[in-house]
Amino acid sequence: MAKKNIDEMSFLDHLEDLRWHLIRATLGVLIAAVLAFVFKRFIFDVIIFGPTNMSFPTYEGLCKMSQLIGINDTTFCADKFPFIIQNRNVAGQFSAHIWTSIYAGFIVGFPYVLYQLWSFISPGLKNNERKNSRGFIVIASLLFFTGVLFGYYIVTPLSINFLANYTISEQIQNEFDVSSVIAIVRSSAIASGLVFELPIVIYFLTKIGIVTPQFLKKYRKFALVIVLILSAIITPPDIASQVIVAIPILLLYQISIYISAIVVRNQKRKENKVKHS
């Protein structure tokens, strides 16, 4: 059966169309999840447990930086972390394998999820709007993967290093459950990836008239407070880690202001062309 024109589709037709896009997006994530499930050694030994080893690139870089400024006694230069990873639940490892594969599938399949979302939205846009938003999937995917890498290589190792070396008594030994370690890696990577989508969100909010550059500038101070709170949530409670995470988010907010200004400027140009035509 030929697909109906967007103007001929009823509300139920739109729901049916959305359902199929969601099904295809879910299948894409599941296929990527199956691949992640198969390559469990690489996913766990190299990626998930990578930040738990002192040979991780972030620790080596921070160790060298510390030594350059004359700080030799730092946890970044230790031989190994003072903890072990263990599993206390009968189905713990299998459950961790399943859910980690699903989250990995979501990260890998994120561009395809965006493609399905865009395929549903784009028929309702005008030709010039569709043309101006042509790079949406590529830009949004690059921002997401940049955020994931930032969360993995910056937020995760800072969190693990701080929490692993934090102690209230030398009588206590750290024996972290595998689900706890996975949760830190997962939440840091995915949360950072979604936060890095801020420019895309601001772009569309500006397009539909919800926010303006003036609004973003006026409430910049409030945004700074929100960013610091957000940084405190996704990082360990030390000032250095929070500042490191807050800086790129503030830069993204500033970039979002420029993007919003460009959108408003283009909208005004189109309005002036219509008036003079």
mmCIF file of C-alpha atoms in Angstrom:
data_model
loop_
_atom_site.group_PDB
_atom_site.id
_atom_site.type_symbol
_atom_site.label_atom_id
_atom_site.label_comp_id
_atom_site.label_asym_id
_atom_site.label_seq_id
_atom_site.Cartn_x
_atom_site.Cartn_y
_atom_site.Cartn_z
ATOM 1 C CA MET A 1 0.000 0.000 0.000
ATOM 2 C CA ALA A 2 1.336 3.454 -0.928
ATOM 3 C CA LYS A 3 2.151 5.743 1.946
ATOM 4 C CA LYS A 4 -0.371 8.543 2.438
ATOM 5 C CA ASN A 5 0.531 12.175 1.937
ATOM 6 C CA ILE A 6 1.281 13.981 5.205
ATOM 7 C CA ASP A 7 -1.761 16.251 4.690
ATOM 8 C CA GLU A 8 -4.052 13.256 4.189
ATOM 9 C CA MET A 9 -2.989 11.434 7.345
ATOM 10 C CA SER A 10 -5.332 11.371 10.331
ATOM 11 C CA PHE A 11 -4.234 11.453 13.969
ATOM 12 C CA LEU A 12 -4.372 7.652 14.117
ATOM 13 C CA ASP A 13 -2.289 7.442 10.934
ATOM 14 C CA HIS A 14 0.370 9.618 12.580
ATOM 15 C CA LEU A 15 0.337 7.373 15.652
ATOM 16 C CA GLU A 16 0.720 4.299 13.457
ATOM 17 C CA ASP A 17 3.612 5.952 11.614
ATOM 18 C CA LEU A 18 5.265 6.876 14.915
ATOM 19 C CA ARG A 19 4.816 3.312 16.170
ATOM 20 C CA TRP A 20 6.712 1.884 13.188
ATOM 21 C CA HIS A 21 9.521 4.404 13.552
ATOM 22 C CA LEU A 22 9.837 3.478 17.237
ATOM 23 C CA ILE A 23 9.833 -0.225 16.357
ATOM 24 C CA ARG A 24 12.603 0.275 13.792
ATOM 25 C CA ALA A 25 14.619 2.376 16.256
ATOM 26 C CA THR A 26 14.226 -0.311 18.922
ATOM 27 C CA LEU A 27 15.297 -3.039 16.485
ATOM 28 C CA GLY A 28 18.395 -1.014 15.597
ATOM 29 C CA VAL A 29 19.326 -0.700 19.266
ATOM 30 C CA LEU A 30 18.691 -4.418 19.847
ATOM 31 C CA ILE A 31 20.916 -5.428 16.900
ATOM 32 C CA ALA A 32 23.733 -3.270 18.302
ATOM 33 C CA ALA A 33 23.036 -4.742 21.760
ATOM 34 C CA VAL A 34 23.415 -8.293 20.399
ATOM 35 C CA LEU A 35 26.815 -7.376 18.956
ATOM 36 C CA ALA A 36 27.833 -5.895 22.310
ATOM 37 C CA PHE A 37 26.599 -9.055 24.033
ATOM 38 C CA VAL A 38 28.780 -11.221 21.773
ATOM 39 C CA PHE A 39 31.924 -9.136 22.335
ATOM 40 C CA LYS A 40 31.602 -9.154 26.117
ATOM 41 C CA ARG A 41 35.370 -9.449 26.762
ATOM 42 C CA PHE A 42 36.067 -6.225 24.923
ATOM 43 C CA ILE A 43 33.048 -4.426 26.418
ATOM 44 C CA PHE A 44 33.894 -5.328 30.013
ATOM 45 C CA ASP A 45 37.657 -5.883 30.219
ATOM 46 C CA VAL A 46 38.643 -2.989 27.936
ATOM 47 C CA ILE A 47 35.817 -0.439 28.186
ATOM 48 C CA ILE A 48 33.882 -0.895 31.448
ATOM 49 C CA PHE A 49 36.839 -1.875 33.643
ATOM 50 C CA GLY A 50 39.371 0.269 31.786
ATOM 51 C CA PRO A 51 39.001 3.230 34.210
ATOM 52 C CA THR A 52 39.587 0.874 37.173
ATOM 53 C CA ASN A 53 43.202 0.303 36.087
ATOM 54 C CA MET A 54 45.948 2.843 36.741
ATOM 55 C CA SER A 55 47.243 2.296 33.187
ATOM 56 C CA PHE A 56 44.164 4.146 31.902
ATOM 57 C CA PRO A 57 45.276 7.109 29.691
ATOM 58 C CA THR A 58 43.549 9.713 31.874
ATOM 59 C CA TYR A 59 45.456 8.669 35.008
ATOM 60 C CA GLU A 60 48.765 8.585 33.146
ATOM 61 C CA GLY A 61 48.134 12.072 31.766
ATOM 62 C CA LEU A 62 47.099 13.500 35.136
ATOM 63 C CA CYS A 63 50.096 11.827 36.798
ATOM 64 C CA LYS A 64 52.496 13.476 34.339
ATOM 65 C CA MET A 65 50.774 16.846 34.824
ATOM 66 C CA SER A 66 51.049 16.500 38.603
ATOM 67 C CA GLN A 67 54.750 15.701 38.369
ATOM 68 C CA LEU A 68 55.368 18.684 36.084
ATOM 69 C CA ILE A 69 54.028 21.049 38.737
ATOM 70 C CA GLY A 70 55.998 19.298 41.483
ATOM 71 C CA ILE A 71 53.267 17.127 43.019
ATOM 72 C CA ASN A 72 54.600 13.582 43.322
ATOM 73 C CA ASP A 73 52.384 12.246 46.102
ATOM 74 C CA THR A 74 49.112 11.901 44.191
ATOM 75 C CA THR A 75 46.585 9.104 43.746
ATOM 76 C CA PHE A 76 46.916 9.467 39.961
ATOM 77 C CA CYS A 77 50.436 7.980 40.154
ATOM 78 C CA ALA A 78 49.583 4.943 42.301
ATOM 79 C CA ASP A 79 50.364 1.395 41.198
ATOM 80 C CA LYS A 80 46.794 0.182 41.611
ATOM 81 C CA PHE A 81 43.474 1.113 43.190
ATOM 82 C CA PRO A 82 42.780 0.050 46.789
ATOM 83 C CA PHE A 83 39.666 -1.963 45.937
ATOM 84 C CA ILE A 84 38.457 -5.164 44.339
ATOM 85 C CA ILE A 85 35.412 -5.717 42.133
ATOM 86 C CA GLN A 86 33.085 -8.498 43.173
ATOM 87 C CA ASN A 87 29.656 -9.971 42.493
ATOM 88 C CA ARG A 88 27.307 -10.854 45.372
ATOM 89 C CA ASN A 89 24.174 -11.840 43.465
ATOM 90 C CA VAL A 90 23.570 -15.231 41.880
ATOM 91 C CA ALA A 91 22.410 -13.698 38.590
ATOM 92 C CA GLY A 92 24.482 -10.539 39.030
ATOM 93 C CA GLN A 93 26.983 -11.098 36.230
ATOM 94 C CA PHE A 94 24.375 -12.283 33.745
ATOM 95 C CA SER A 95 22.124 -9.322 34.565
ATOM 96 C CA ALA A 96 25.080 -6.944 34.215
ATOM 97 C CA HIS A 97 25.894 -8.521 30.842
ATOM 98 C CA ILE A 98 22.339 -8.076 29.543
ATOM 99 C CA TRP A 99 21.801 -4.478 30.683
ATOM 100 C CA THR A 100 25.290 -3.320 29.722
ATOM 101 C CA SER A 101 24.726 -4.717 26.222
ATOM 102 C CA ILE A 102 21.429 -2.811 25.955
ATOM 103 C CA TYR A 103 23.018 0.486 27.046
ATOM 104 C CA ALA A 104 25.931 -0.115 24.675
ATOM 105 C CA GLY A 105 23.409 -0.805 21.923
ATOM 106 C CA PHE A 106 21.707 2.518 22.637
ATOM 107 C CA ILE A 107 25.005 4.416 22.456
ATOM 108 C CA VAL A 108 26.137 2.721 19.244
ATOM 109 C CA GLY A 109 22.672 2.911 17.682
ATOM 110 C CA PHE A 110 22.042 6.531 18.690
ATOM 111 C CA PRO A 111 22.480 7.919 15.129
ATOM 112 C CA TYR A 112 19.930 5.395 13.832
ATOM 113 C CA VAL A 113 17.490 6.364 16.613
ATOM 114 C CA LEU A 114 17.926 10.008 15.563
ATOM 115 C CA TYR A 115 17.385 9.019 11.926
ATOM 116 C CA GLN A 116 14.059 7.376 12.772
ATOM 117 C CA LEU A 117 13.015 10.372 14.851
ATOM 118 C CA TRP A 118 13.945 12.713 11.998
ATOM 119 C CA SER A 119 12.118 10.527 9.451
ATOM 120 C CA PHE A 120 8.949 10.974 11.496
ATOM 121 C CA ILE A 121 9.315 14.735 12.015
ATOM 122 C CA SER A 122 10.750 15.900 8.671
ATOM 123 C CA PRO A 123 7.629 15.287 6.487
ATOM 124 C CA GLY A 124 5.829 17.935 8.551
ATOM 125 C CA LEU A 125 8.504 20.578 7.862
ATOM 126 C CA LYS A 126 8.617 23.032 4.995
ATOM 127 C CA ASN A 127 11.185 22.499 2.238
ATOM 128 C CA ASN A 128 13.431 25.354 3.432
ATOM 129 C CA GLU A 129 13.220 24.149 7.043
ATOM 130 C CA ARG A 130 14.133 20.639 5.960
ATOM 131 C CA LYS A 131 17.048 22.014 3.909
ATOM 132 C CA ASN A 132 18.348 24.149 6.792
ATOM 133 C CA SER A 133 18.197 21.164 9.147
ATOM 134 C CA ARG A 134 19.918 18.764 6.758
ATOM 135 C CA GLY A 135 22.922 18.159 9.020
ATOM 136 C CA PHE A 136 20.802 17.480 12.119
ATOM 137 C CA ILE A 137 21.620 13.776 12.425
ATOM 138 C CA VAL A 138 25.367 14.221 11.850
ATOM 139 C CA ILE A 139 25.751 17.195 14.206
ATOM 140 C CA ALA A 140 23.556 15.680 16.945
ATOM 141 C CA SER A 141 25.437 12.369 16.710
ATOM 142 C CA LEU A 142 28.844 14.095 16.881
ATOM 143 C CA LEU A 143 27.758 16.087 19.936
ATOM 144 C CA PHE A 144 26.433 12.936 21.608
ATOM 145 C CA PHE A 145 29.575 10.885 20.963
ATOM 146 C CA THR A 146 31.766 13.805 22.075
ATOM 147 C CA GLY A 147 29.800 13.919 25.308
ATOM 148 C CA VAL A 148 30.083 10.155 25.766
ATOM 149 C CA LEU A 149 33.868 10.329 25.306
ATOM 150 C CA PHE A 150 34.059 13.251 27.735
ATOM 151 C CA GLY A 151 32.040 11.310 30.298
ATOM 152 C CA TYR A 152 34.143 8.184 29.807
ATOM 153 C CA TYR A 153 37.615 9.721 29.757
ATOM 154 C CA ILE A 154 37.070 12.632 32.174
ATOM 155 C CA VAL A 155 34.040 12.195 34.452
ATOM 156 C CA THR A 156 34.351 8.428 34.995
ATOM 157 C CA PRO A 157 38.062 8.270 35.958
ATOM 158 C CA LEU A 158 37.756 11.344 38.205
ATOM 159 C CA SER A 159 34.769 9.757 39.957
ATOM 160 C CA ILE A 160 36.397 6.350 40.371
ATOM 161 C CA ASN A 161 39.709 7.828 41.529
ATOM 162 C CA PHE A 162 38.041 10.031 44.130
ATOM 163 C CA LEU A 163 35.613 7.426 45.488
ATOM 164 C CA ALA A 164 38.144 4.580 45.471
ATOM 165 C CA ASN A 165 40.646 6.572 47.534
ATOM 166 C CA TYR A 166 38.112 8.186 49.868
ATOM 167 C CA THR A 167 38.105 6.562 53.287
ATOM 168 C CA ILE A 168 36.632 7.263 56.706
ATOM 169 C CA SER A 169 38.703 4.599 58.466
ATOM 170 C CA GLU A 170 41.674 2.399 57.561
ATOM 171 C CA GLN A 171 39.783 -0.543 59.057
ATOM 172 C CA ILE A 172 37.401 -0.509 56.077
ATOM 173 C CA GLN A 173 38.313 -2.284 52.851
ATOM 174 C CA ASN A 174 36.650 -1.284 49.590
ATOM 175 C CA GLU A 175 34.960 -4.200 47.841
ATOM 176 C CA PHE A 176 32.813 -2.677 45.113
ATOM 177 C CA ASP A 177 29.948 -4.596 43.566
ATOM 178 C CA VAL A 178 30.213 -4.986 39.793
ATOM 179 C CA SER A 179 26.830 -3.294 39.288
ATOM 180 C CA SER A 180 28.073 -0.206 41.154
ATOM 181 C CA VAL A 181 31.155 0.140 38.939
ATOM 182 C CA ILE A 182 29.101 -0.339 35.772
ATOM 183 C CA ALA A 183 26.575 2.253 36.986
ATOM 184 C CA ILE A 184 29.302 4.917 37.337
ATOM 185 C CA VAL A 185 30.642 4.285 33.828
ATOM 186 C CA ARG A 186 27.165 4.078 32.298
ATOM 187 C CA SER A 187 25.662 7.142 33.989
ATOM 188 C CA SER A 188 28.753 9.304 33.392
ATOM 189 C CA ALA A 189 28.930 8.460 29.682
ATOM 190 C CA ILE A 190 25.224 8.621 28.803
ATOM 191 C CA ALA A 191 24.481 11.667 30.997
ATOM 192 C CA SER A 192 27.382 13.585 29.447
ATOM 193 C CA GLY A 193 26.294 12.535 25.963
ATOM 194 C CA LEU A 194 22.774 13.861 26.529
ATOM 195 C CA VAL A 195 24.037 17.087 28.151
ATOM 196 C CA PHE A 196 26.170 17.771 25.062
ATOM 197 C CA GLU A 197 22.946 17.854 23.017
ATOM 198 C CA LEU A 198 22.177 21.272 24.559
ATOM 199 C CA PRO A 199 22.917 23.271 21.350
ATOM 200 C CA ILE A 200 20.523 21.063 19.377
ATOM 201 C CA VAL A 201 17.795 21.507 21.995
ATOM 202 C CA ILE A 202 18.283 25.288 22.035
ATOM 203 C CA TYR A 203 18.174 25.376 18.228
ATOM 204 C CA PHE A 204 14.740 23.750 18.078
ATOM 205 C CA LEU A 205 13.395 25.703 21.073
ATOM 206 C CA THR A 206 14.419 28.897 19.290
ATOM 207 C CA LYS A 207 12.837 27.721 16.028
ATOM 208 C CA ILE A 208 9.463 27.274 17.718
ATOM 209 C CA GLY A 209 9.783 30.538 19.654
ATOM 210 C CA ILE A 210 10.145 29.226 23.211
ATOM 211 C CA VAL A 211 13.574 30.759 23.862
ATOM 212 C CA THR A 212 15.475 33.752 22.451
ATOM 213 C CA PRO A 213 19.101 34.913 22.711
ATOM 214 C CA GLN A 214 17.955 37.677 25.057
ATOM 215 C CA PHE A 215 16.264 35.122 27.298
ATOM 216 C CA LEU A 216 19.402 32.962 27.410
ATOM 217 C CA LYS A 217 21.607 35.964 28.207
ATOM 218 C CA LYS A 218 19.224 37.293 30.858
ATOM 219 C CA TYR A 219 19.152 34.002 32.746
ATOM 220 C CA ARG A 220 22.841 33.165 32.258
ATOM 221 C CA LYS A 221 23.455 33.473 36.031
ATOM 222 C CA PHE A 222 20.682 31.002 36.775
ATOM 223 C CA ALA A 223 22.091 28.690 34.098
ATOM 224 C CA LEU A 224 25.479 28.861 35.836
ATOM 225 C CA VAL A 225 23.891 27.682 39.093
ATOM 226 C CA ILE A 226 22.061 24.856 37.285
ATOM 227 C CA VAL A 227 25.296 23.811 35.556
ATOM 228 C CA LEU A 228 27.150 23.682 38.892
ATOM 229 C CA ILE A 229 24.333 21.606 40.419
ATOM 230 C CA LEU A 230 24.389 19.288 37.411
ATOM 231 C CA SER A 231 28.165 18.974 37.676
ATOM 232 C CA ALA A 232 27.837 18.105 41.352
ATOM 233 C CA ILE A 233 25.337 15.355 40.500
ATOM 234 C CA ILE A 234 27.390 13.588 37.809
ATOM 235 C CA THR A 235 30.813 14.019 39.459
ATOM 236 C CA PRO A 236 32.330 13.197 42.857
ATOM 237 C CA PRO A 237 31.944 15.931 45.502
ATOM 238 C CA ASP A 238 35.294 17.630 44.996
ATOM 239 C CA ILE A 239 35.668 21.115 43.555
ATOM 240 C CA ALA A 240 38.299 20.235 40.924
ATOM 241 C CA SER A 241 36.126 17.566 39.269
ATOM 242 C CA GLN A 242 33.055 19.817 39.294
ATOM 243 C CA VAL A 243 34.965 22.680 37.654
ATOM 244 C CA ILE A 244 36.390 20.353 34.968
ATOM 245 C CA VAL A 245 32.878 19.159 34.105
ATOM 246 C CA ALA A 246 31.271 22.614 34.389
ATOM 247 C CA ILE A 247 33.650 24.297 31.899
ATOM 248 C CA PRO A 248 32.532 22.416 28.729
ATOM 249 C CA ILE A 249 28.866 22.705 29.750
ATOM 250 C CA LEU A 250 29.228 26.483 30.116
ATOM 251 C CA LEU A 251 30.941 26.602 26.723
ATOM 252 C CA LEU A 252 28.030 24.653 25.241
ATOM 253 C CA TYR A 253 25.617 27.148 26.812
ATOM 254 C CA GLN A 254 27.530 30.051 25.247
ATOM 255 C CA ILE A 255 27.538 28.277 21.869
ATOM 256 C CA SER A 256 23.789 27.744 22.275
ATOM 257 C CA ILE A 257 23.330 31.533 22.659
ATOM 258 C CA TYR A 258 25.155 32.102 19.359
ATOM 259 C CA ILE A 259 23.079 29.409 17.665
ATOM 260 C CA SER A 260 19.867 30.950 18.988
ATOM 261 C CA ALA A 261 20.975 34.377 17.692
ATOM 262 C CA ILE A 262 21.675 32.924 14.223
ATOM 263 C CA VAL A 263 18.244 31.271 14.110
ATOM 264 C CA VAL A 264 16.483 34.509 15.099
ATOM 265 C CA ARG A 265 18.532 36.494 12.553
ATOM 266 C CA ASN A 266 17.628 34.074 9.749
ATOM 267 C CA GLN A 267 13.945 34.184 10.712
ATOM 268 C CA LYS A 268 13.972 37.988 10.573
ATOM 269 C CA ARG A 269 15.640 37.947 7.134
ATOM 270 C CA LYS A 270 12.923 35.639 5.806
ATOM 271 C CA GLU A 271 10.203 37.864 7.258
ATOM 272 C CA ASN A 272 11.761 40.944 5.611
ATOM 273 C CA LYS A 273 11.979 39.141 2.258
ATOM 274 C CA VAL A 274 8.299 38.218 2.484
ATOM 275 C CA LYS A 275 7.339 41.843 3.279
ATOM 276 C CA HIS A 276 9.321 43.267 0.357
ATOM 277 C CA SER A 277 8.255 40.625 -2.147
#
